[in-house]
PDB file of C-alpha atoms in Angstrom:
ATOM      1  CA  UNK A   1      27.336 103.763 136.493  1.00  0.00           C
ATOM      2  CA  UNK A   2      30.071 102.994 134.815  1.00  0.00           C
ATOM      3  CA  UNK A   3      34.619 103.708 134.940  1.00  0.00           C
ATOM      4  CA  UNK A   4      36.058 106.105 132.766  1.00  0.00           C
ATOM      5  CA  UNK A   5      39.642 106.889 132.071  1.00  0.00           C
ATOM      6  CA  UNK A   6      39.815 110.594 130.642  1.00  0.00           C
ATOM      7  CA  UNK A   7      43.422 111.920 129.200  1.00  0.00           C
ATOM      8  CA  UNK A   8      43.830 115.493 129.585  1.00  0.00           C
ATOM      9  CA  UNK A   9      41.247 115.992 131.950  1.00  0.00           C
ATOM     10  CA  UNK A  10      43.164 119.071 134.001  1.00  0.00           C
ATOM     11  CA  UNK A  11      42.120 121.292 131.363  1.00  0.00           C
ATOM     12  CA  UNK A  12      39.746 122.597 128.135  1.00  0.00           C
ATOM     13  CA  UNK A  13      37.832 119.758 127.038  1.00  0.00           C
ATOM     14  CA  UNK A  14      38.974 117.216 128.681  1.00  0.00           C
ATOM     15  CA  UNK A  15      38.508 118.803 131.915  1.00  0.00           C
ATOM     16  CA  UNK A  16      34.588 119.357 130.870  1.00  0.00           C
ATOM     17  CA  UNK A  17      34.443 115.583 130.123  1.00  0.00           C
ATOM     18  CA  UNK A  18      34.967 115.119 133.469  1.00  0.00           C
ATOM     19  CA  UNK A  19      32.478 117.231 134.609  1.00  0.00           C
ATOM     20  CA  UNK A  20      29.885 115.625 132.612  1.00  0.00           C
ATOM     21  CA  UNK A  21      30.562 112.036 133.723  1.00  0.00           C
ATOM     22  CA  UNK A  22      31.206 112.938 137.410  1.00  0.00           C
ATOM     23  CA  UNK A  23      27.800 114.957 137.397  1.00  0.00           C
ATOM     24  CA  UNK A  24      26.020 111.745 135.768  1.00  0.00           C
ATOM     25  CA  UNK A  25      27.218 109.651 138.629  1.00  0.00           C
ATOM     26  CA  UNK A  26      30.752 107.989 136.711  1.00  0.00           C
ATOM     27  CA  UNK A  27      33.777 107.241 138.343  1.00  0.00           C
ATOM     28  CA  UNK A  28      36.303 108.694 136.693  1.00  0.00           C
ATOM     29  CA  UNK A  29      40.313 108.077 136.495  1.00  0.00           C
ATOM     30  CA  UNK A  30      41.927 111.330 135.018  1.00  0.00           C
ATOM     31  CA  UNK A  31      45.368 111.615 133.438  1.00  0.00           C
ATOM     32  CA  UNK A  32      47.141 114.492 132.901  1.00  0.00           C
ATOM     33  CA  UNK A  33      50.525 116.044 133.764  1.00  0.00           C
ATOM     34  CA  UNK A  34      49.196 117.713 136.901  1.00  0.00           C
ATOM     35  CA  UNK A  35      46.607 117.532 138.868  1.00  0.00           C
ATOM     36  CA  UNK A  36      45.375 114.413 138.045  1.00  0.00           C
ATOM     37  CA  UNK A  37      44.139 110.982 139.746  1.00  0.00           C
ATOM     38  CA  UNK A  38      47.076 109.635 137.271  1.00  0.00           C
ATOM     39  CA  UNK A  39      49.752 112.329 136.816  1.00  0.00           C
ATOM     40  CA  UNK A  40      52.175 110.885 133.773  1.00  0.00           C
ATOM     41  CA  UNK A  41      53.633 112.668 130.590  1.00  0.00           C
ATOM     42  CA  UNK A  42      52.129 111.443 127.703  1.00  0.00           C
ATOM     43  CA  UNK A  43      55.629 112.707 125.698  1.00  0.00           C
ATOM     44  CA  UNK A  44      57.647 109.840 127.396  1.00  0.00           C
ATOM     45  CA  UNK A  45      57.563 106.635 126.543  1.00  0.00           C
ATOM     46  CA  UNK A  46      57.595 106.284 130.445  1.00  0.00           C
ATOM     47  CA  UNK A  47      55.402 108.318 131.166  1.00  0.00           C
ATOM     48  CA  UNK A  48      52.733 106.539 128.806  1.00  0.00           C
ATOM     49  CA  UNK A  49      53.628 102.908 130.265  1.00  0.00           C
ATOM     50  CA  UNK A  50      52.673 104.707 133.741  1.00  0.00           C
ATOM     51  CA  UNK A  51      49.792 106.438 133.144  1.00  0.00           C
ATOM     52  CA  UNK A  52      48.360 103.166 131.572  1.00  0.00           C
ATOM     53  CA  UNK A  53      49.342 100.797 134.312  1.00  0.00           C
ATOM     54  CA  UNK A  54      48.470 103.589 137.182  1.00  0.00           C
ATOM     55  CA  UNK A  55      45.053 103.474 135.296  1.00  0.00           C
ATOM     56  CA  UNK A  56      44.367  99.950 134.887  1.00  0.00           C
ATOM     57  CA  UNK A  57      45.414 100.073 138.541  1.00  0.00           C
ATOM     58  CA  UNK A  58      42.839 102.580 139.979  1.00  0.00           C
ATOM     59  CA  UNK A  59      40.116 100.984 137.808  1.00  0.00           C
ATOM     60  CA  UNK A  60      40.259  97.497 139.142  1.00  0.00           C
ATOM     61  CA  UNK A  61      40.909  95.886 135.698  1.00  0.00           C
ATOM     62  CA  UNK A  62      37.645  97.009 133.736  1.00  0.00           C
ATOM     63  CA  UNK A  63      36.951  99.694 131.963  1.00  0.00           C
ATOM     64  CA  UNK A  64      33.566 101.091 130.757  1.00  0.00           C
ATOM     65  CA  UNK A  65      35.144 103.590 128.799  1.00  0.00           C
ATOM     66  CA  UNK A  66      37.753 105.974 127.950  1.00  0.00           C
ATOM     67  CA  UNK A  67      38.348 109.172 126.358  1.00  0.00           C
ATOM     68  CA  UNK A  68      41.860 110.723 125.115  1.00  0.00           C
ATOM     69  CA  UNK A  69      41.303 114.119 125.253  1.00  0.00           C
ATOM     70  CA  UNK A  70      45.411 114.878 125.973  1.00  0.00           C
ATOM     71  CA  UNK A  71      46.801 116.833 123.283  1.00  0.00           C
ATOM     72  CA  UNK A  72      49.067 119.212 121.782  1.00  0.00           C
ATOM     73  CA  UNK A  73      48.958 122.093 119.104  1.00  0.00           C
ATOM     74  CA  UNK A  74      50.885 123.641 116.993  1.00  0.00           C
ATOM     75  CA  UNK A  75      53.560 126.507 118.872  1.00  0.00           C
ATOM     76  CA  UNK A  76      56.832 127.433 118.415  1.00  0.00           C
ATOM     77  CA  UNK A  77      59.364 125.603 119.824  1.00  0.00           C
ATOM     78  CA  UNK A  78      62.501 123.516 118.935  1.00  0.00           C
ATOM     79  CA  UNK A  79      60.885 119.962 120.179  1.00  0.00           C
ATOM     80  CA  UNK A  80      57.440 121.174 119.144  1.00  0.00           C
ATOM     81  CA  UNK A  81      56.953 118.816 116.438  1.00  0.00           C
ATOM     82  CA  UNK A  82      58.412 115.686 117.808  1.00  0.00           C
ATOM     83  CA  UNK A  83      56.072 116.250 121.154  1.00  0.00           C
ATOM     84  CA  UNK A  84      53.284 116.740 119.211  1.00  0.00           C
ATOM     85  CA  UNK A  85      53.892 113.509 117.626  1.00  0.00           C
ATOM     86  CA  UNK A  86      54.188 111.459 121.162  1.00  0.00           C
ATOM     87  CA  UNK A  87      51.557 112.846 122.865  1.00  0.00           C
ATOM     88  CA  UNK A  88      49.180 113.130 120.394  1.00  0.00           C
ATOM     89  CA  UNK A  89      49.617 109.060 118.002  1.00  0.00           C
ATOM     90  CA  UNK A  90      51.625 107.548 120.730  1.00  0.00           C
ATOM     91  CA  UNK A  91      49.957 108.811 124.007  1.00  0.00           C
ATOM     92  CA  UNK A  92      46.878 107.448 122.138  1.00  0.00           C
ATOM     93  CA  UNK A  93      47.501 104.455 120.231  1.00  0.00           C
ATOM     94  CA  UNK A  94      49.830 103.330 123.514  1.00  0.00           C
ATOM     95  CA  UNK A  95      47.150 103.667 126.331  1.00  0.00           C
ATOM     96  CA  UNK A  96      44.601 102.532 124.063  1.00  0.00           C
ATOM     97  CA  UNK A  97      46.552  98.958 123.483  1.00  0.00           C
ATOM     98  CA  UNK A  98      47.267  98.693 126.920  1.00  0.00           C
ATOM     99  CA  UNK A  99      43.512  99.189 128.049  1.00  0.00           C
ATOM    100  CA  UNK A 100      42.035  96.942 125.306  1.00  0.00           C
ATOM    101  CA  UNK A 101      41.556  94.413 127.484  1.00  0.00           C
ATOM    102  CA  UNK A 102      40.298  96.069 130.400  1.00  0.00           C
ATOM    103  CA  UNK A 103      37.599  97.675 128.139  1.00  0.00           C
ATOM    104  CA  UNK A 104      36.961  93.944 126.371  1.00  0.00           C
ATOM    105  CA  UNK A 105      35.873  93.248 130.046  1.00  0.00           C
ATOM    106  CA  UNK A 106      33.204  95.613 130.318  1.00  0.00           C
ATOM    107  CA  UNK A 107      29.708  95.415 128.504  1.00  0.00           C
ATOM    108  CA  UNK A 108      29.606  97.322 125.421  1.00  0.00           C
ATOM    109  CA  UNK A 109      32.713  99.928 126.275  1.00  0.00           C
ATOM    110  CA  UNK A 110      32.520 102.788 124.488  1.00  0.00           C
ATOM    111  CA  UNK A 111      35.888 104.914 123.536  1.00  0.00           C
ATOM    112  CA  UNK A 112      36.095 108.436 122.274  1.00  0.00           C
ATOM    113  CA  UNK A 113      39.763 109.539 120.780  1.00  0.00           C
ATOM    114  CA  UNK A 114      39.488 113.741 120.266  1.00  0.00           C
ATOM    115  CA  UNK A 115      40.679 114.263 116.705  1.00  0.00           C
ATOM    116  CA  UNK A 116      40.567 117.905 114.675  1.00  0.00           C
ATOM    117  CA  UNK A 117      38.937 119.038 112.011  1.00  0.00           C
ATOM    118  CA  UNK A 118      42.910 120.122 110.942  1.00  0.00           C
ATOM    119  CA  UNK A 119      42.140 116.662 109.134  1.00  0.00           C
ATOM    120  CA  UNK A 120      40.780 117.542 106.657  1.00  0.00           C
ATOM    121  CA  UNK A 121      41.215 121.792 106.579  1.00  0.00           C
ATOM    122  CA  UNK A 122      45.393 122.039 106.351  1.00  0.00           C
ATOM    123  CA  UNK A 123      46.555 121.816 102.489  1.00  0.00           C
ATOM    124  CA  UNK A 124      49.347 119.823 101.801  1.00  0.00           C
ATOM    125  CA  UNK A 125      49.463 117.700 104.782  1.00  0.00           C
ATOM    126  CA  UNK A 126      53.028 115.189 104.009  1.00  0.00           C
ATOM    127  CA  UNK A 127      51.762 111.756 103.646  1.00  0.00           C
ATOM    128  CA  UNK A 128      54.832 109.884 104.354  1.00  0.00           C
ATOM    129  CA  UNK A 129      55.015 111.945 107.561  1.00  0.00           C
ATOM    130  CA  UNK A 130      51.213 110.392 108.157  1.00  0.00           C
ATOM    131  CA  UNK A 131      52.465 107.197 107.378  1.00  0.00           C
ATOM    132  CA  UNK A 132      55.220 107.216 109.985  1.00  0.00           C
ATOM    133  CA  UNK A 133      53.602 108.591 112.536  1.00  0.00           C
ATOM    134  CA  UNK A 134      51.060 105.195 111.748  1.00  0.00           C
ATOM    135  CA  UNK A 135      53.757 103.002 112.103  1.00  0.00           C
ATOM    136  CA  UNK A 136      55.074 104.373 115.081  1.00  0.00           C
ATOM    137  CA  UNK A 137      58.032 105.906 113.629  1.00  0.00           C
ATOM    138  CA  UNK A 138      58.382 109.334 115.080  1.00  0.00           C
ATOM    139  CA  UNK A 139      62.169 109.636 114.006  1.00  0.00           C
ATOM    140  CA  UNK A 140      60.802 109.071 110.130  1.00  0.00           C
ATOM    141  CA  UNK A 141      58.347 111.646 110.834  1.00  0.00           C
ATOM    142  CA  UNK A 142      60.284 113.963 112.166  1.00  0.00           C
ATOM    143  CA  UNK A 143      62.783 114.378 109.042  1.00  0.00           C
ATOM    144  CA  UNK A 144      60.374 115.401 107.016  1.00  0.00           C
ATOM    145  CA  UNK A 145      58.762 117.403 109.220  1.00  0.00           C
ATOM    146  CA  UNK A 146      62.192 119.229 110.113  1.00  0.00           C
ATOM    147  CA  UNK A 147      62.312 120.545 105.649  1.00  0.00           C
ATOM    148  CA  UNK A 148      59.240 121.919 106.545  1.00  0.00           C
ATOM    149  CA  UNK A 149      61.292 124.731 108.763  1.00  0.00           C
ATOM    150  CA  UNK A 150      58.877 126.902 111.209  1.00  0.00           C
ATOM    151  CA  UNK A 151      55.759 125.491 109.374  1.00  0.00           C
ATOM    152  CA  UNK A 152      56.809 121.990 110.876  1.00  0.00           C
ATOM    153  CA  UNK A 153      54.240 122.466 114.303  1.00  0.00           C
ATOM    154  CA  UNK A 154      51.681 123.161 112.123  1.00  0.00           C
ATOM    155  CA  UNK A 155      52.257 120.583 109.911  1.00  0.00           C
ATOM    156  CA  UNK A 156      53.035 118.014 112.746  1.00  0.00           C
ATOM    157  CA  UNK A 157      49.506 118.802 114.366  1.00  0.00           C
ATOM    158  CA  UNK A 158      47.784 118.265 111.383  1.00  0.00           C
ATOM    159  CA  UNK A 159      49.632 114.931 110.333  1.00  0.00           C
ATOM    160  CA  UNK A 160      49.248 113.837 113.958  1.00  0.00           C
ATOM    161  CA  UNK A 161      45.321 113.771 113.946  1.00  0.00           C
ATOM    162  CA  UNK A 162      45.305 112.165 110.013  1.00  0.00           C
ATOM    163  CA  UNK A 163      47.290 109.387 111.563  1.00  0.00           C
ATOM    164  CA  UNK A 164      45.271 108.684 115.131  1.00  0.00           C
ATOM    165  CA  UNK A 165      41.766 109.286 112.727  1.00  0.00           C
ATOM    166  CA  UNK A 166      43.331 106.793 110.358  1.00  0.00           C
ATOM    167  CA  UNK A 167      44.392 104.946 113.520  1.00  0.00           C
ATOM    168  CA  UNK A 168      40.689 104.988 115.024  1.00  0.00           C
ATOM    169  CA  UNK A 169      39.093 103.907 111.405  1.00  0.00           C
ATOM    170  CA  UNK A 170      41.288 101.058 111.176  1.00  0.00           C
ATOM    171  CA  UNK A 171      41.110  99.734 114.679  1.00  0.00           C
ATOM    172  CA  UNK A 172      37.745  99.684 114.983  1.00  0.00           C
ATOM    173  CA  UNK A 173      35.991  97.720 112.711  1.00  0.00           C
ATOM    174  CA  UNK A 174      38.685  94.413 113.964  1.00  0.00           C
ATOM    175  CA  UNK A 175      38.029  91.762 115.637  1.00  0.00           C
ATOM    176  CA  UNK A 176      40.093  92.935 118.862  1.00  0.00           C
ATOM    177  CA  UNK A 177      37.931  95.881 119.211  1.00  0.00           C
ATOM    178  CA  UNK A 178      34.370  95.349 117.559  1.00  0.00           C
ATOM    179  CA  UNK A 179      34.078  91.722 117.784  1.00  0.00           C
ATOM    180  CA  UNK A 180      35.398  92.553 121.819  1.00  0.00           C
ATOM    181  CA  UNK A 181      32.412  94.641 122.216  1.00  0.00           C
ATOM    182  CA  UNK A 182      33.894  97.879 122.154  1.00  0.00           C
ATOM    183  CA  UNK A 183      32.795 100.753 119.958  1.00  0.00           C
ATOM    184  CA  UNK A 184      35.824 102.800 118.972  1.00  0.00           C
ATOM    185  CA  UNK A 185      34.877 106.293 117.412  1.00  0.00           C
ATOM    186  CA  UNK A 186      36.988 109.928 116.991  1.00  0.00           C
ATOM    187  CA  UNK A 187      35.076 113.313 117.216  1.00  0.00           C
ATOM    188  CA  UNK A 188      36.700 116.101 115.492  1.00  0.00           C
ATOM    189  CA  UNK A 189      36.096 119.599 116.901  1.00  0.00           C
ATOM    190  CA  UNK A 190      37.490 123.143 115.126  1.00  0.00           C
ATOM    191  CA  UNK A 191      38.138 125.959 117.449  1.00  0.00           C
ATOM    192  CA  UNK A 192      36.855 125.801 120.389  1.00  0.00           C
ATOM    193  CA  UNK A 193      37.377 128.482 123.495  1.00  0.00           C
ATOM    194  CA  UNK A 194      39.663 126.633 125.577  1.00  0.00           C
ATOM    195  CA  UNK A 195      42.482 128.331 127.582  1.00  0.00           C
ATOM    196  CA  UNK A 196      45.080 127.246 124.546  1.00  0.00           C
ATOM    197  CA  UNK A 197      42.465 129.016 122.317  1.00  0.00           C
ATOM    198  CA  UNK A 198      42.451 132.049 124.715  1.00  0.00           C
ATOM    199  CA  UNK A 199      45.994 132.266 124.919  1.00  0.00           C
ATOM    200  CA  UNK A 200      46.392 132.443 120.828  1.00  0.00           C
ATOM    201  CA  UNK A 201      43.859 135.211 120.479  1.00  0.00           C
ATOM    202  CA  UNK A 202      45.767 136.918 122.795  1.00  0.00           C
ATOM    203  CA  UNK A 203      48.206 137.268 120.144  1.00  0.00           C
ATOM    204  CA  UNK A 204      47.097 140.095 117.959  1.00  0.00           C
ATOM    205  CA  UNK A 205      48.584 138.487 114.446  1.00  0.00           C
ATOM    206  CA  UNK A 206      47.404 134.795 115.834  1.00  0.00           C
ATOM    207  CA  UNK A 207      43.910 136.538 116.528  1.00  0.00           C
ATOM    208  CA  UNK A 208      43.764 137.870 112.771  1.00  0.00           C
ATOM    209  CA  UNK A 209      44.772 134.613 111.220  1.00  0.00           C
ATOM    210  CA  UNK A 210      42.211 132.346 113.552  1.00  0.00           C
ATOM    211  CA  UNK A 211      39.305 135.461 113.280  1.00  0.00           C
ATOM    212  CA  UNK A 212      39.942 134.750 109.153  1.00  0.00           C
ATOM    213  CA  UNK A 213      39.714 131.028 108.834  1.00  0.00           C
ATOM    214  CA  UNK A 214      35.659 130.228 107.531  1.00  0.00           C
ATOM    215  CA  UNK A 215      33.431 129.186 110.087  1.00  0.00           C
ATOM    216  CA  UNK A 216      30.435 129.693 108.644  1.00  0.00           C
ATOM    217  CA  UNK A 217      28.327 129.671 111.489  1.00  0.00           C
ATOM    218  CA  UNK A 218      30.596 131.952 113.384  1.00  0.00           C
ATOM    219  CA  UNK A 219      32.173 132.236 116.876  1.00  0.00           C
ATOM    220  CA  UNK A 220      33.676 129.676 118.870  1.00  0.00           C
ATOM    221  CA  UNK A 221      32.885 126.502 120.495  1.00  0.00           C
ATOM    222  CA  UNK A 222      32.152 125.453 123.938  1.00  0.00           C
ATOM    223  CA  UNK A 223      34.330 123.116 125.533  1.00  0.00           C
ATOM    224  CA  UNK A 224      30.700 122.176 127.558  1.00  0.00           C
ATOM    225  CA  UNK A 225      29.128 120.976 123.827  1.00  0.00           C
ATOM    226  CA  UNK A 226      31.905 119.229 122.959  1.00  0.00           C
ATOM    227  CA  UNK A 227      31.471 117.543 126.514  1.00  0.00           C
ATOM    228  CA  UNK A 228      27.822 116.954 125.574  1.00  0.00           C
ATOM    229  CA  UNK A 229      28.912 114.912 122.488  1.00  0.00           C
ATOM    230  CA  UNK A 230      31.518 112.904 124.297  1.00  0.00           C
ATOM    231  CA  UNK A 231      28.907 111.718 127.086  1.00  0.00           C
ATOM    232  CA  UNK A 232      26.341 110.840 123.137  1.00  0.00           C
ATOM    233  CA  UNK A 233      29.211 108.741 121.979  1.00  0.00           C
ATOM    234  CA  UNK A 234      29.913 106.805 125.384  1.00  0.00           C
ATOM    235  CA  UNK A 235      25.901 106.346 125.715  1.00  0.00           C
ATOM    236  CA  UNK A 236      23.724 103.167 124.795  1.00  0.00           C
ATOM    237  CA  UNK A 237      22.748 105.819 121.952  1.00  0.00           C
ATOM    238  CA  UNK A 238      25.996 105.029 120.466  1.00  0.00           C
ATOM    239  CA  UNK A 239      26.282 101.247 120.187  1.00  0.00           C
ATOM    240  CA  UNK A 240      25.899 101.187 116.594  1.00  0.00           C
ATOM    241  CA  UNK A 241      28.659 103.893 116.123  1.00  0.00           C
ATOM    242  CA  UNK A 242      31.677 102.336 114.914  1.00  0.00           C
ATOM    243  CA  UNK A 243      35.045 103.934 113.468  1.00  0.00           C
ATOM    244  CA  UNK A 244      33.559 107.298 112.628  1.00  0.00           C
ATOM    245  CA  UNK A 245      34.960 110.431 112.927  1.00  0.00           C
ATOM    246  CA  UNK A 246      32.197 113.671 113.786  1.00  0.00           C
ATOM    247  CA  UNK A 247      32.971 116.783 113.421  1.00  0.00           C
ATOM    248  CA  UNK A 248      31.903 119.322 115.471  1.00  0.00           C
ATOM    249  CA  UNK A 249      33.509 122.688 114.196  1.00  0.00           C
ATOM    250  CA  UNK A 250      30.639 125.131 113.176  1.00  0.00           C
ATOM    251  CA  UNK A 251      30.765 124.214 109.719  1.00  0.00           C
ATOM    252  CA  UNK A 252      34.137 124.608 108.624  1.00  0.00           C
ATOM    253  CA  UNK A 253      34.955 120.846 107.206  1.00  0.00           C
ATOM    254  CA  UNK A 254      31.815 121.207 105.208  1.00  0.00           C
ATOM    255  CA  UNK A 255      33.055 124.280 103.669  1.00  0.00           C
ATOM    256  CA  UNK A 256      36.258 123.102 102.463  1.00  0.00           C
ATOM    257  CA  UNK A 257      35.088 120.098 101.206  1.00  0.00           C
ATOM    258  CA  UNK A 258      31.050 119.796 100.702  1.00  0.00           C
ATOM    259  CA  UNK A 259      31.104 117.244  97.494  1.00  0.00           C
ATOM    260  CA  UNK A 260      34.438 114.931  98.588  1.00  0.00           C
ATOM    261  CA  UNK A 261      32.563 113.113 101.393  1.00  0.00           C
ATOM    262  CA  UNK A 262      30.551 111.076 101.396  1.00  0.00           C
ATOM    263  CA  UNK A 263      32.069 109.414  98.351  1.00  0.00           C
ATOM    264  CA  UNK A 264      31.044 106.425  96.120  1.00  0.00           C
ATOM    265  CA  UNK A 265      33.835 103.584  96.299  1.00  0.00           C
ATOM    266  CA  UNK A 266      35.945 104.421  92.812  1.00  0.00           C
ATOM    267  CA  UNK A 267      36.210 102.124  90.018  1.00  0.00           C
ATOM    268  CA  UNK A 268      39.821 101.482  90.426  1.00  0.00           C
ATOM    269  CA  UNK A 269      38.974 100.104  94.130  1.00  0.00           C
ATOM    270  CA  UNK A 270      36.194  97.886  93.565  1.00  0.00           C
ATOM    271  CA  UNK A 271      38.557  94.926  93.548  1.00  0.00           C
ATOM    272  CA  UNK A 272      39.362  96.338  97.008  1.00  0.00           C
ATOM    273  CA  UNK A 273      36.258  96.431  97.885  1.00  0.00           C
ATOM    274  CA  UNK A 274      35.616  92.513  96.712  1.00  0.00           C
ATOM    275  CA  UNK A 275      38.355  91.692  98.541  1.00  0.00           C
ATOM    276  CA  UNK A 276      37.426  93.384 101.827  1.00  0.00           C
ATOM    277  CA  UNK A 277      33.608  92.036 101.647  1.00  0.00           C
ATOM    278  CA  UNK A 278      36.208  88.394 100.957  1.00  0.00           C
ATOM    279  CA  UNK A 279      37.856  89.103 104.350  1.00  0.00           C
ATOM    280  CA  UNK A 280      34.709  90.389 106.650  1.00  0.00           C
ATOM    281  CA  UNK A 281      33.105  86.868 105.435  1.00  0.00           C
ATOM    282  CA  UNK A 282      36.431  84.785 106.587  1.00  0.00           C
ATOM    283  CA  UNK A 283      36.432  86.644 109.898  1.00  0.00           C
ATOM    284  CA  UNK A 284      32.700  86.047 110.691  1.00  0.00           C
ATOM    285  CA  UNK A 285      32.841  82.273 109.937  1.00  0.00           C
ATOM    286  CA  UNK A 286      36.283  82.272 112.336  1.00  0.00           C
ATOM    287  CA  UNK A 287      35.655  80.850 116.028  1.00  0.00           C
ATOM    288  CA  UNK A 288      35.910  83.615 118.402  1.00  0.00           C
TER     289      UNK A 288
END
């Protein structure tokens, strides 16, 4: 049996992560901004250099595995936007730094980062504001963000999950996280029935725009399922998944996009690519 730290794990899916590793016998450290083993707010930079040291903490200094399931969505609100952006890049990328080597400890750690199929389903998503958020700029971010008037949350959501996917992807194919033994992936849900999604459909125009977007299996998700796939990816099934993002989201990505992914590497890239295949070769032959 194995320790787990889970973000968000008061509520929604988080909260059914814990469920499933406490019934399978896991210890598990949860972190959330009540009622929580670790009670910190992910929207401070405070608050994240807590929750990560109260973690680290509680778990003795290893970690088997984590999931960061704390998150935000799009709502009105004057500080909407820029929360979005620090709980959902910094309250990941942050923890996730600061537990690297606690997970590097443990025998084949597995980590699961929740992303959204808002990826790859919201039009126009800026890129610069995608690139901030990357680089830890939430200031940058935020001034684009703030042209973008009452469409900003939206927009903010969306960038925030391109950036902690592109995050994910980037992370963990290195040497700090795959050559450390630890398999770093990102699971994208769509809409799943969670008391956030319960409170929007309460809301008879919210209800008619979320009822209209294509699901083509219909309905909802189950926080449970999504649960189910979190326990997969932190399995012994999952030591050969690396840096991928899964969607779980009843068919939605697949409708917007069917022929863009998977996708051949382009022409124009192939010195990229040489390059890359260059790099992978230098790191293998470097001492560990």
């Amino acid at each position: 049996m194995g320790t787990y730290a889970v973000t968000g794990s008061a509520s929604g899916m988080g909260a059914a992560v814990v469920e499933r590793l406490l019934a399978d016998g896991h210890r598990v450290v949860g972190v959330d901004v009540k009622q929580a083993d670790v009670t910190a707010d992910l929207s401070t930079p405070a608050g994240r250099r807590a929750a990560s040291a109260a973690v680290l903490e509680l778990a003795g200094g290893v970690l088997d595995g984590a999931v960061l399931a704390a998150g935000l969505g799009p709502a009105p609100g004057r500080d909407r936007a820029r929360l979005i952006a620090e709980v959902n890049v910094l309250g990941v990328v942050e923890l996730l730094d600061a537990w690297r080597p606690a997970l590097a400890k443990a025998d084949r750690a597995k980590v699961v980062v929740f992303s959204s199929n808002s990826t790859t389903t919201v039009p126009m998503v800026p890129r610069r504001v995608v690139r901030a958020l990357l680089e830890g700029d939430v200031e940058r971010a935020l001034g684009t963000l703030r042209l973008l008037g009452r469409a900003a949350p939206t927009f903010a959501y969306a960038a925030s999950k391109v950036a902690v996917s592109h995050w994910v992807r980037r992370q963990a194919v290195t040497r700090e996280w795959a050559g450390a033994g630890i398999r770093l992936n990102a699971l994208a849900p769509g809409a799943i029935m969670t008391p956030l999604l319960e409170q929007q459909l309460a809301t008879p125009a919210e209800a008619r725009r979320i009822r209209a977007f294509p699901v083509p299996i219909g309905g909802f998700g189950d926080a449970g399922q999504l649960a189910a796939w979190v326990v997969f990816m932190l399995s012994d099934a999952a030591d050969f998944l690396c840096g991928s993002v899964v969607f779980v989201d009843g068919g939605s990505d697949a409708w917007f996009r069917a022929t863009d992914w998977p996708r051949p590497v382009p022409a124009r890239r192939v010195g990229r690519y040489v390059s890359r295949m260059k790099e992978f070769r230098t790191l293998r032959r470097a001492p560990s």
